[in-house]
Amino acid sequence: MKTIIPKKPLYLGGAYVEASSYKELRSPHTGEVIAEIAEGTREHMQQAIAYASEAEKVMAALPAHKRANILQTVSRLLQEKREEAARILTLEAAKPITVARGEIARTIETYQFAADEARRLHGETIPMDASAMGENRIAYTVRKPVGIVGAITPFNFPFNLVAHKLGPAIAAGNPVILKPAEQTPLSAFFIADLFAQAGLPAGALQVITGNGSEVGDELVRDDRVKLITFTGSPEVGKLIRRNAGLKRVTLELGSNSALIVDEGVEIERIIKRTVTGAFTFMGQVCISLQRIFVHRSLYTDFVDRFVAETELLRVGDPADETTDIAALITLGDVKRIGEWIEEAKREGARVLTGGIEGRIVKPTVIVDAAPHTRVCCQETFAPVVVITPFDTFDEAINEVNNSRYGLQAGVYTNKMEHAFEAADRLEVGGVMINDFPTFRVDHMPYGGLKESGVGREGVKYATEEMTELKLVCFNRNR
Ligand code: NAD
C-alpha cells in the first residue's frame, strides 16, 4: 500500500492557498518524507500583511469576553485532541512521546492563561493632583491593541512556544502572522485549524511557511507590522533587531544554563532531577542544564551518581512509550556537536559517557573541560553536560556569570545566605533556588539578559507588551 504524503498549503486570509513550490518535510528520526510544505514567498507575506491589516479593525472591535471565549475554546479543543497533537510533535520534531504529551498539557494551560488575560487586561487611574498643574483633572489609561503581530518561532516547542505568542496577541486584540520553524510546520497548521473552529475572524491568524531569511525577513521589515515576537537563536535574533526598524521586538534567545550544587546538599535527592534537566528532549531546550558546578567536597560522588543515572536513559524510537532519547533535530546538529566534543577532548576534557550513533547523540557527560571550549561557552542544544568542581561559593557564582548568556540559573543550597547571595548576584532573568534552571511554568515572567534576549514572556507580560498604553485626561477646570 502506498503511503499518502500530506501536502500543506499556506494558511492565508482564512483559507488554504496553494503555493507554486513545496518542500519535503522529513522525520528527524527516520529521514523519511512525512509531508510537503508550501514554500511561501515575499509576495505571500505581503498578501498576509494586507489581510492582517483588514483583520486589525475586526479584532480591535472584538470585546474581551469574545476574545477570551475563542482562546478558551482553543484550549478545550486541544484538550480533546491532545493525543493527536502529541503525535505530531513526535513525528516532526522527534520529541519522545511522553515528553510531547507534557508539552501539550502545558499548551492547553497557556491558552487558558491567555483567556484569563483577555478578561483582565486593564489600565489604571492616575492621581493627577499629585502635581499642582494636574489639579482638577481626572486621568486614566487604557490598553489598546498594538496592531499586527509577527510571530517567528523555533522548532523545539512548536505548540507551547507558539501559544506564548498567539495567546497573548489574540488576548490583546491583535491579528497575528505566524512564521513557524522550517522543521515544525505541522503543529502550526494544526493549531490554526483549532482557532478557525473556535471562531477566530478570518485573517486574524495566518500561517506562512518557508525560508526564514525570506518570509521571516519580509515580516520583520514591513512597517505595517507593529511588533515582532521572536524565539530562536541569538544569531537570528540580532539580525531581526537590526532589520525591524521602529517596531517593537521581543527576543527569547539561547543559553548555556548553569546549576550550582553547594556544600552540604543531599546529592541523592537531586540526581534524577538534574539528569532530567540536562537531557530532556535531548538538551534541545533553551533552559537545558548545560553547566553544573559542584562543591569539591561532593564532586566525585556527584559525578559518579550522575553518570550512573544518565546511563539508565533509554535511547530509541520517539514514538515508543519508554524512550527518553531520540534523534537530534538535524544531521547537521549531530555533526556540529560531535566536533565540539572532539575540540573539548583535544583541550584535555574527559567524556565519561556518551557517543554518537547515526542520528542519535547519546547523553554525554564531560569533566575537566576548559572553560573556553564550545561545550562550555556556547549553547550546545544537544544532550551534553559539563561538570566542574568549585571551592568557594563566590567562585561558583562568578563561573555561572562567566557567560554570554543569562536566561535562568539554579542553585541547590542549605545556606540561607548563599540563596540570597545567588538571587542577588546571578546575571539571569530567573533564579531557581533549590531547583534546576530548567524549571518553567507558563504564567511566570520568563526571559533573559545579555545574549539570551530582550523583553519577557509569560502570558500576562507578553499580553501587556502587545498593547499600546493610552492616556485619557479630563480637564474639569472650565
Ligand atoms: P533559529 O534561530 O534557527 O530559527 C528560529 C526561527 O527564525 C525559524 O522560524 C526560522 O525560520 C526563523 N528565521 C531564520 N532566519 C531568519 C531571518 N533572517 N529573519 C527572520 N526569521 C528568520 O532557531 P531554532 O534552531 O529553530 O531554535 C533553537 C534556538 O531557539 C536555540 O538557540 C534556543 O535556545 C532558542 N530558544 C529560546 C527560547 C527562549 O524562550 N528563550 C525557547 C526555545 C528556543
Short mmCIF file of C-alpha atoms and ligand atoms in Angstrom, two decimals:
data_model
loop_
_atom_site.label_atom_id
_atom_site.label_comp_id
_atom_site.label_asym_id
_atom_site.label_seq_id
_atom_site.Cartn_x
_atom_site.Cartn_y
_atom_site.Cartn_z
CA MET A 1 0.00 0.00 0.00
CA LYS A 2 1.34 3.42 -0.96
CA THR A 3 1.52 5.92 1.90
CA ILE A 4 -0.11 9.23 1.14
CA ILE A 5 2.14 12.16 1.93
CA PRO A 6 0.04 15.11 3.18
CA LYS A 7 0.50 18.40 1.35
CA LYS A 8 0.16 21.61 3.34
CA PRO A 9 -0.59 24.88 1.52
CA LEU A 10 -0.31 28.31 3.13
CA TYR A 11 -2.99 29.46 5.55
CA LEU A 12 -3.70 32.92 4.21
CA GLY A 13 -6.67 35.22 4.81
CA GLY A 14 -8.74 32.46 6.44
CA ALA A 15 -8.27 29.90 3.64
CA TYR A 16 -5.71 27.38 2.44
CA VAL A 17 -3.89 28.80 -0.58
CA GLU A 18 -1.65 26.78 -2.90
CA ALA A 19 1.96 27.88 -3.33
CA SER A 20 3.95 27.42 -6.52
CA SER A 21 6.54 25.24 -4.81
CA TYR A 22 6.59 22.76 -1.95
CA LYS A 23 9.43 21.43 0.16
CA GLU A 24 9.71 17.93 1.57
CA LEU A 25 9.49 17.70 5.34
CA ARG A 26 11.49 14.77 6.71
CA SER A 27 11.23 12.94 10.02
CA PRO A 28 14.33 13.66 12.14
CA HIS A 29 14.09 10.07 13.42
CA THR A 30 13.94 8.12 10.14
CA GLY A 31 14.83 10.68 7.48
CA GLU A 32 11.63 9.70 5.60
CA VAL A 33 9.40 12.28 3.93
CA ILE A 34 6.39 12.96 6.16
CA ALA A 35 4.77 15.93 4.39
CA GLU A 36 5.15 18.51 1.65
CA ILE A 37 5.12 22.05 2.93
CA ALA A 38 4.33 25.18 0.93
CA GLU A 39 7.31 27.41 0.28
CA GLY A 40 5.93 30.88 0.95
CA THR A 41 7.47 33.84 -0.86
CA ARG A 42 7.89 37.54 -0.05
CA GLU A 43 4.74 38.17 -2.12
CA HIS A 44 2.76 35.73 0.01
CA MET A 45 3.93 37.54 3.12
CA GLN A 46 2.82 40.84 1.60
CA GLN A 47 -0.63 39.34 0.97
CA ALA A 48 -0.77 38.07 4.54
CA ILE A 49 0.09 41.52 5.90
CA ALA A 50 -2.64 43.08 3.73
CA TYR A 51 -5.22 40.59 5.11
CA ALA A 52 -3.98 41.23 8.63
CA SER A 53 -4.44 44.99 8.12
CA GLU A 54 -8.13 44.32 7.39
CA ALA A 55 -8.43 41.97 10.36
CA GLU A 56 -6.87 44.62 12.62
CA LYS A 57 -10.13 46.58 12.77
CA VAL A 58 -12.23 43.48 13.31
CA MET A 59 -10.01 42.29 16.14
CA ALA A 60 -9.86 45.72 17.81
CA ALA A 61 -13.67 45.77 17.86
CA LEU A 62 -13.98 42.26 19.35
CA PRO A 63 -14.98 42.55 23.03
CA ALA A 64 -12.84 40.95 25.72
CA HIS A 65 -15.34 38.20 26.54
CA LYS A 66 -15.38 37.07 22.89
CA ARG A 67 -11.58 37.01 22.66
CA ALA A 68 -11.49 35.07 25.93
CA ASN A 69 -14.09 32.60 24.63
CA ILE A 70 -12.10 31.93 21.47
CA LEU A 71 -8.95 31.23 23.50
CA GLN A 72 -10.82 29.06 25.95
CA THR A 73 -12.36 27.08 23.10
CA VAL A 74 -8.93 26.50 21.55
CA SER A 75 -7.74 25.22 24.91
CA ARG A 76 -10.73 22.84 25.12
CA LEU A 77 -10.35 21.60 21.53
CA LEU A 78 -6.68 20.93 22.14
CA GLN A 79 -7.59 19.01 25.27
CA GLU A 80 -9.92 16.84 23.16
CA LYS A 81 -7.24 16.28 20.50
CA ARG A 82 -4.25 16.12 22.82
CA GLU A 83 -3.03 12.69 21.75
CA GLU A 84 -3.19 13.63 18.05
CA ALA A 85 -1.27 16.84 18.81
CA ALA A 86 1.40 14.98 20.81
CA ARG A 87 1.88 12.53 17.93
CA ILE A 88 2.56 15.47 15.58
CA LEU A 89 5.38 16.61 17.86
CA THR A 90 6.82 13.13 17.89
CA LEU A 91 6.63 12.93 14.10
CA GLU A 92 8.03 16.32 13.10
CA ALA A 93 10.42 17.05 15.99
CA ALA A 94 11.30 13.50 17.20
CA LYS A 95 10.10 14.56 20.63
CA PRO A 96 9.74 11.41 22.77
CA ILE A 97 6.01 10.80 23.13
CA THR A 98 5.88 11.11 26.92
CA VAL A 99 7.67 14.48 26.72
CA ALA A 100 5.41 15.53 23.83
CA ARG A 101 2.34 14.86 25.99
CA GLY A 102 3.85 17.11 28.64
CA GLU A 103 4.22 19.93 26.12
CA ILE A 104 0.59 19.60 25.04
CA ALA A 105 -0.61 19.70 28.66
CA ARG A 106 1.31 22.94 29.10
CA THR A 107 -0.06 24.38 25.87
CA ILE A 108 -3.63 23.72 27.00
CA GLU A 109 -2.86 25.70 30.13
CA THR A 110 -1.09 28.50 28.24
CA TYR A 111 -4.22 29.15 26.16
CA GLN A 112 -6.29 29.15 29.37
CA PHE A 113 -3.96 31.75 30.88
CA ALA A 114 -4.35 33.79 27.70
CA ALA A 115 -8.16 33.63 28.01
CA ASP A 116 -7.80 34.90 31.60
CA GLU A 117 -5.58 37.78 30.46
CA ALA A 118 -8.07 38.78 27.76
CA ARG A 119 -10.65 39.25 30.54
CA ARG A 120 -8.47 41.20 32.94
CA LEU A 121 -6.47 43.44 30.63
CA HIS A 122 -6.90 46.91 32.09
CA GLY A 123 -5.34 50.31 32.65
CA GLU A 124 -5.29 52.39 35.84
CA THR A 125 -6.39 55.77 37.16
CA ILE A 126 -3.65 58.36 37.57
CA PRO A 127 -3.65 60.67 40.62
CA MET A 128 -3.27 63.83 38.53
CA ASP A 129 -3.43 66.18 41.51
CA ALA A 130 -0.09 64.86 42.72
CA SER A 131 1.18 67.75 40.62
CA ALA A 132 -0.14 71.29 41.21
CA MET A 133 -0.52 71.52 37.44
CA GLY A 134 -2.74 68.46 37.45
CA GLU A 135 -5.39 69.75 39.86
CA ASN A 136 -8.98 69.20 38.80
CA ARG A 137 -8.07 66.67 36.18
CA ILE A 138 -9.13 63.05 36.02
CA ALA A 139 -6.98 60.69 34.01
CA TYR A 140 -6.89 57.01 33.29
CA THR A 141 -5.03 54.66 30.98
CA VAL A 142 -6.44 52.04 28.63
CA ARG A 143 -4.59 49.29 26.84
CA LYS A 144 -5.19 49.32 23.09
CA PRO A 145 -4.09 46.53 20.73
CA VAL A 146 -0.62 47.25 19.34
CA GLY A 147 -1.55 46.18 15.79
CA ILE A 148 -0.24 43.40 13.56
CA VAL A 149 1.98 40.96 15.46
CA GLY A 150 4.61 38.93 13.63
CA ALA A 151 5.46 35.67 15.44
CA ILE A 152 8.62 33.79 14.45
CA THR A 153 9.15 30.53 16.29
CA PRO A 154 11.77 27.76 16.77
CA PHE A 155 11.46 24.01 16.33
CA ASN A 156 11.84 22.86 19.93
CA PHE A 157 8.42 23.64 21.48
CA PRO A 158 6.26 24.06 18.38
CA PHE A 159 2.98 24.04 20.31
CA ASN A 160 3.75 25.78 23.56
CA LEU A 161 6.11 28.48 22.33
CA VAL A 162 3.67 29.28 19.53
CA ALA A 163 0.94 29.52 22.22
CA HIS A 164 3.11 32.06 24.07
CA LYS A 165 2.77 34.31 21.03
CA LEU A 166 -0.69 33.58 19.60
CA GLY A 167 -2.38 33.52 23.01
CA PRO A 168 -1.22 36.99 24.15
CA ALA A 169 -1.61 38.52 20.65
CA ILE A 170 -5.26 37.47 20.49
CA ALA A 171 -5.94 38.21 24.15
CA ALA A 172 -4.82 41.78 23.46
CA GLY A 173 -6.98 42.05 20.31
CA ASN A 174 -4.32 41.83 17.60
CA PRO A 175 -4.10 39.91 14.34
CA VAL A 176 -1.04 37.67 14.18
CA ILE A 177 1.02 36.21 11.36
CA LEU A 178 2.91 33.07 12.33
CA LYS A 179 6.11 32.01 10.62
CA PRO A 180 6.88 28.61 12.19
CA ALA A 181 10.29 26.91 12.12
CA GLU A 182 11.01 25.03 8.88
CA GLN A 183 11.18 21.69 10.74
CA THR A 184 7.89 22.02 12.64
CA PRO A 185 5.10 23.44 10.45
CA LEU A 186 2.53 20.67 11.01
CA SER A 187 1.81 21.77 14.57
CA ALA A 188 1.29 25.34 13.33
CA PHE A 189 -1.36 24.30 10.79
CA PHE A 190 -2.99 22.09 13.42
CA ILE A 191 -3.42 24.98 15.85
CA ALA A 192 -4.59 27.32 13.07
CA ASP A 193 -7.41 24.84 12.35
CA LEU A 194 -8.42 24.89 16.02
CA PHE A 195 -8.56 28.70 16.01
CA ALA A 196 -10.75 28.61 12.90
CA GLN A 197 -13.09 26.11 14.61
CA ALA A 198 -13.15 28.34 17.68
CA GLY A 199 -14.48 31.22 15.57
CA LEU A 200 -11.45 33.49 15.22
CA PRO A 201 -12.19 36.03 12.43
CA ALA A 202 -10.57 35.29 9.05
CA GLY A 203 -7.14 36.90 8.67
CA ALA A 204 -6.63 37.25 12.43
CA LEU A 205 -4.26 34.27 12.36
CA GLN A 206 -2.30 33.29 9.27
CA VAL A 207 0.47 30.73 8.87
CA ILE A 208 3.17 31.40 6.31
CA THR A 209 5.72 28.64 5.99
CA GLY A 210 9.00 28.87 4.12
CA ASN A 211 12.52 30.08 4.44
CA GLY A 212 13.19 32.28 7.47
CA SER A 213 15.57 34.57 5.62
CA GLU A 214 12.86 35.19 3.01
CA VAL A 215 9.33 35.15 4.51
CA GLY A 216 10.56 35.82 8.05
CA ASP A 217 12.65 38.71 6.83
CA GLU A 218 9.73 40.21 4.88
CA LEU A 219 7.59 40.11 8.02
CA VAL A 220 10.34 41.76 10.08
CA ARG A 221 10.93 44.62 7.64
CA ASP A 222 7.34 45.67 6.88
CA ASP A 223 6.27 48.86 8.67
CA ARG A 224 2.63 47.76 8.90
CA VAL A 225 3.73 45.07 11.38
CA LYS A 226 3.92 46.69 14.80
CA LEU A 227 5.62 44.04 16.91
CA ILE A 228 7.87 41.06 16.25
CA THR A 229 7.92 38.35 18.86
CA PHE A 230 10.81 36.02 18.14
CA THR A 231 12.06 32.89 19.87
CA GLY A 232 15.18 31.31 18.43
CA SER A 233 18.93 31.61 18.19
CA PRO A 234 20.91 34.74 19.17
CA GLU A 235 22.34 34.98 15.64
CA VAL A 236 18.91 35.33 14.01
CA GLY A 237 17.67 37.46 16.94
CA LYS A 238 20.39 40.06 16.33
CA LEU A 239 19.59 40.14 12.63
CA ILE A 240 15.91 40.70 13.38
CA ARG A 241 16.69 43.57 15.77
CA ARG A 242 18.79 45.22 13.06
CA ASN A 243 16.10 44.90 10.38
CA ALA A 244 12.98 45.67 12.42
CA GLY A 245 13.10 49.48 12.16
CA LEU A 246 10.97 51.21 14.78
CA LYS A 247 8.68 48.29 15.58
CA ARG A 248 8.73 46.66 18.99
CA VAL A 249 10.82 43.48 19.22
CA THR A 250 10.74 40.78 21.88
CA LEU A 251 13.60 38.29 21.68
CA GLU A 252 13.71 34.98 23.54
CA LEU A 253 17.11 33.52 22.70
CA GLY A 254 19.50 30.82 23.80
CA SER A 255 21.56 30.00 26.87
CA ASN A 256 24.12 27.64 28.39
CA SER A 257 22.24 27.42 31.68
CA ALA A 258 24.08 26.55 34.85
CA LEU A 259 23.42 24.95 38.23
CA ILE A 260 25.38 25.32 41.47
CA VAL A 261 25.38 22.40 43.91
CA ASP A 262 26.58 23.86 47.20
CA GLU A 263 28.46 22.20 50.06
CA GLY A 264 26.25 20.04 52.27
CA VAL A 265 23.49 19.35 49.72
CA GLU A 266 22.00 15.85 49.86
CA ILE A 267 23.00 14.61 46.44
CA GLU A 268 20.79 11.55 46.09
CA ARG A 269 17.70 13.78 46.25
CA ILE A 270 18.73 15.86 43.25
CA ILE A 271 20.44 13.45 40.86
CA LYS A 272 17.33 12.33 38.96
CA ARG A 273 16.10 15.88 38.52
CA THR A 274 19.46 17.20 37.31
CA VAL A 275 19.74 14.39 34.77
CA THR A 276 16.24 15.29 33.55
CA GLY A 277 17.25 18.97 33.29
CA ALA A 278 20.27 18.10 31.18
CA PHE A 279 18.76 15.57 28.80
CA THR A 280 15.02 16.17 28.35
CA PHE A 281 14.27 16.42 24.63
CA MET A 282 17.95 15.68 24.01
CA GLY A 283 19.01 19.00 25.55
CA GLN A 284 17.17 20.98 22.86
CA VAL A 285 15.55 23.23 25.44
CA CYS A 286 16.53 26.89 25.83
CA ILE A 287 16.99 26.43 29.61
CA SER A 288 18.52 22.99 29.33
CA LEU A 289 21.06 22.32 32.06
CA GLN A 290 24.45 22.51 30.36
CA ARG A 291 26.95 23.51 33.08
CA ILE A 292 26.98 22.04 36.60
CA PHE A 293 29.27 23.47 39.26
CA VAL A 294 29.60 21.15 42.27
CA HIS A 295 31.35 21.89 45.58
CA ARG A 296 34.61 19.99 45.64
CA SER A 297 33.58 18.02 48.76
CA LEU A 298 30.70 16.46 46.77
CA TYR A 299 32.24 16.43 43.31
CA THR A 300 33.40 12.81 42.87
CA ASP A 301 30.26 11.37 44.41
CA PHE A 302 28.03 13.65 42.32
CA VAL A 303 29.81 12.78 39.07
CA ASP A 304 29.64 9.02 39.74
CA ARG A 305 25.94 9.10 40.55
CA PHE A 306 25.12 11.46 37.69
CA VAL A 307 26.85 9.18 35.18
CA ALA A 308 25.11 6.08 36.59
CA GLU A 309 21.68 7.77 36.37
CA THR A 310 22.42 9.04 32.85
CA GLU A 311 23.23 5.56 31.67
CA LEU A 312 19.72 4.45 32.68
CA LEU A 313 18.18 6.68 29.99
CA ARG A 314 16.70 4.69 27.15
CA VAL A 315 17.59 5.52 23.57
CA GLY A 316 15.09 4.67 20.83
CA ASP A 317 12.10 5.49 18.65
CA PRO A 318 10.42 8.70 19.87
CA ALA A 319 7.00 7.08 19.42
CA ASP A 320 7.91 4.36 21.92
CA GLU A 321 6.49 4.94 25.42
CA THR A 322 9.78 4.01 27.10
CA THR A 323 12.09 6.22 25.02
CA ASP A 324 13.96 9.05 26.72
CA ILE A 325 16.43 9.92 23.97
CA ALA A 326 15.79 10.01 20.22
CA ALA A 327 17.35 11.68 17.17
CA LEU A 328 18.63 15.24 17.21
CA ILE A 329 16.70 17.65 15.01
CA THR A 330 19.11 17.50 12.06
CA LEU A 331 22.18 15.53 11.00
CA GLY A 332 23.96 18.89 10.78
CA ASP A 333 23.46 19.32 14.53
CA VAL A 334 24.82 15.81 15.17
CA LYS A 335 27.95 16.70 13.20
CA ARG A 336 28.30 20.09 14.93
CA ILE A 337 28.12 18.69 18.44
CA GLY A 338 30.49 15.84 17.51
CA GLU A 339 33.07 18.45 16.52
CA TRP A 340 32.54 20.41 19.74
CA ILE A 341 33.08 17.27 21.84
CA GLU A 342 36.28 16.46 19.91
CA GLU A 343 37.52 20.02 20.47
CA ALA A 344 36.90 19.69 24.22
CA LYS A 345 38.82 16.37 24.27
CA ARG A 346 41.77 17.90 22.44
CA GLU A 347 41.88 20.57 25.15
CA GLY A 348 42.02 17.99 27.96
CA ALA A 349 38.36 17.11 28.69
CA ARG A 350 37.26 13.57 29.50
CA VAL A 351 33.99 12.10 28.22
CA LEU A 352 32.63 9.78 30.92
CA THR A 353 29.64 8.53 28.98
CA GLY A 354 28.04 9.30 25.61
CA GLY A 355 28.78 8.70 21.94
CA ILE A 356 27.18 9.24 18.55
CA GLU A 357 25.21 6.61 16.62
CA GLY A 358 23.76 7.81 13.31
CA ARG A 359 21.18 10.48 14.09
CA ILE A 360 21.42 9.97 17.82
CA VAL A 361 23.75 11.68 20.27
CA LYS A 362 23.74 9.61 23.45
CA PRO A 363 23.57 11.61 26.70
CA THR A 364 27.12 12.84 27.14
CA VAL A 365 28.80 13.77 30.42
CA ILE A 366 32.05 15.74 30.23
CA VAL A 367 34.51 16.65 33.00
CA ASP A 368 37.80 18.59 33.06
CA ALA A 369 36.60 20.82 30.21
CA ALA A 370 38.49 24.04 29.51
CA PRO A 371 36.11 26.99 30.00
CA HIS A 372 36.91 28.46 26.58
CA THR A 373 35.85 25.32 24.67
CA ARG A 374 32.48 25.45 22.91
CA VAL A 375 30.81 22.77 25.06
CA CYS A 376 31.16 25.28 27.93
CA CYS A 377 30.85 28.73 26.44
CA GLN A 378 28.40 28.23 23.55
CA GLU A 379 24.88 26.82 23.66
CA THR A 380 25.19 23.08 22.89
CA PHE A 381 21.46 22.50 22.25
CA ALA A 382 22.25 18.79 22.44
CA PRO A 383 22.43 16.17 25.23
CA VAL A 384 25.81 17.31 26.52
CA VAL A 385 26.54 18.42 30.07
CA VAL A 386 29.80 19.63 31.64
CA ILE A 387 30.50 19.12 35.37
CA THR A 388 33.12 21.24 37.14
CA PRO A 389 34.20 21.44 40.82
CA PHE A 390 34.41 24.69 42.81
CA ASP A 391 35.94 25.65 46.16
CA THR A 392 34.11 28.81 47.25
CA PHE A 393 30.54 29.94 46.61
CA ASP A 394 31.85 33.23 45.31
CA GLU A 395 33.87 31.36 42.68
CA ALA A 396 30.78 29.35 41.65
CA ILE A 397 28.70 32.49 41.12
CA ASN A 398 31.47 34.03 39.02
CA GLU A 399 31.64 30.87 36.92
CA VAL A 400 27.90 30.93 36.25
CA ASN A 401 28.10 34.62 35.30
CA ASN A 402 31.05 33.98 33.03
CA SER A 403 28.76 33.52 30.02
CA ARG A 404 27.49 35.50 27.06
CA TYR A 405 24.04 34.26 28.08
CA GLY A 406 21.77 34.94 31.06
CA LEU A 407 18.42 33.15 30.86
CA GLN A 408 17.94 31.15 34.08
CA ALA A 409 20.20 29.60 36.73
CA GLY A 410 19.64 27.10 39.53
CA VAL A 411 21.19 26.76 42.98
CA TYR A 412 20.88 23.90 45.43
CA THR A 413 21.97 25.10 48.86
CA ASN A 414 21.09 24.64 52.52
CA LYS A 415 22.52 28.03 53.43
CA MET A 416 20.05 30.89 53.51
CA GLU A 417 22.82 33.45 52.97
CA HIS A 418 24.04 31.69 49.85
CA ALA A 419 20.49 31.56 48.47
CA PHE A 420 20.11 35.31 48.92
CA GLU A 421 23.55 35.98 47.53
CA ALA A 422 22.79 33.91 44.43
CA ALA A 423 19.43 35.62 43.97
CA ASP A 424 21.19 38.96 44.15
CA ARG A 425 24.29 38.33 42.06
CA LEU A 426 23.38 35.87 39.32
CA GLU A 427 23.10 37.70 35.99
CA VAL A 428 19.99 35.95 34.65
CA GLY A 429 16.29 36.59 34.10
CA GLY A 430 15.24 33.89 36.61
CA VAL A 431 16.96 32.32 39.64
CA MET A 432 15.67 28.94 40.82
CA ILE A 433 16.59 28.25 44.43
CA ASN A 434 16.68 24.55 45.25
CA ASP A 435 15.73 23.61 41.72
CA PHE A 436 17.33 23.22 38.31
CA PRO A 437 17.48 26.15 35.84
CA THR A 438 15.15 24.22 33.53
CA PHE A 439 12.05 24.99 35.63
CA ARG A 440 9.28 26.96 33.95
CA VAL A 441 5.55 27.33 34.31
CA ASP A 442 3.78 29.40 31.72
CA HIS A 443 2.43 32.33 33.70
CA MET A 444 5.71 33.34 35.31
CA PRO A 445 7.79 36.11 33.74
CA TYR A 446 10.38 34.49 31.55
CA GLY A 447 13.24 35.90 29.53
CA GLY A 448 16.89 36.69 29.59
CA LEU A 449 19.70 39.17 29.93
CA LYS A 450 22.79 39.55 27.77
CA GLU A 451 22.55 37.44 24.59
CA SER A 452 19.59 35.49 25.99
CA GLY A 453 17.21 38.17 24.86
CA VAL A 454 15.18 41.31 25.30
CA GLY A 455 11.75 41.54 26.96
CA ARG A 456 9.72 39.00 28.89
CA GLU A 457 7.22 36.30 28.02
CA GLY A 458 4.81 34.65 30.44
CA VAL A 459 1.24 35.23 29.33
CA LYS A 460 0.43 38.35 31.35
CA TYR A 461 3.73 40.07 30.48
CA ALA A 462 3.54 39.24 26.77
CA THR A 463 -0.09 40.38 26.59
CA GLU A 464 0.78 43.78 28.08
CA GLU A 465 3.72 44.07 25.70
CA MET A 466 1.30 43.56 22.82
CA THR A 467 -0.73 46.65 23.76
CA GLU A 468 -0.22 50.39 23.50
CA LEU A 469 -0.80 52.29 26.72
CA LYS A 470 -3.11 55.21 26.01
CA LEU A 471 -3.77 58.06 28.42
CA VAL A 472 -7.15 59.80 28.61
CA CYS A 473 -7.27 63.04 30.65
CA PHE A 474 -10.41 65.07 31.54
CA ASN A 475 -9.93 68.74 32.37
CA ARG A 476 -12.54 69.98 34.90
CA ASN A 477 -11.05 73.47 35.23
CA ARG A 478 -13.58 75.17 32.95
P1 NAD B 1 16.57 29.63 14.62
O1 NAD B 1 17.05 30.95 15.11
O2 NAD B 1 17.42 28.91 13.64
O3 NAD B 1 15.13 29.80 13.94
C1 NAD B 1 14.05 30.38 14.59
C2 NAD B 1 13.08 30.95 13.57
O4 NAD B 1 13.69 32.06 12.90
C3 NAD B 1 12.67 29.99 12.49
O5 NAD B 1 11.28 30.11 12.26
C4 NAD B 1 13.44 30.46 11.28
O6 NAD B 1 12.81 30.14 10.07
C5 NAD B 1 13.43 31.96 11.51
N1 NAD B 1 14.46 32.73 10.77
C6 NAD B 1 15.66 32.28 10.34
N2 NAD B 1 16.32 33.28 9.70
C7 NAD B 1 15.52 34.39 9.76
C8 NAD B 1 15.66 35.73 9.30
N3 NAD B 1 16.74 36.16 8.64
N4 NAD B 1 14.65 36.61 9.52
C9 NAD B 1 13.55 36.21 10.19
N5 NAD B 1 13.36 34.94 10.64
C10 NAD B 1 14.34 34.03 10.44
O7 NAD B 1 16.29 28.75 15.94
P2 NAD B 1 15.95 27.19 16.07
O8 NAD B 1 17.16 26.40 15.69
O9 NAD B 1 14.65 26.85 15.43
O10 NAD B 1 15.73 27.10 17.66
C11 NAD B 1 16.75 26.93 18.55
C12 NAD B 1 17.12 28.21 19.26
O11 NAD B 1 15.98 28.79 19.89
C13 NAD B 1 18.11 27.97 20.40
O12 NAD B 1 19.10 28.96 20.40
C14 NAD B 1 17.24 28.07 21.65
O13 NAD B 1 17.91 28.39 22.82
C15 NAD B 1 16.29 29.13 21.25
N6 NAD B 1 15.09 29.08 22.09
C16 NAD B 1 14.88 30.07 23.03
C17 NAD B 1 13.78 30.01 23.87
C18 NAD B 1 13.51 31.07 24.90
O14 NAD B 1 12.37 31.18 25.33
N7 NAD B 1 14.48 31.86 25.31
C19 NAD B 1 12.88 28.95 23.76
C20 NAD B 1 13.13 27.96 22.80
C21 NAD B 1 14.23 28.04 21.97
#
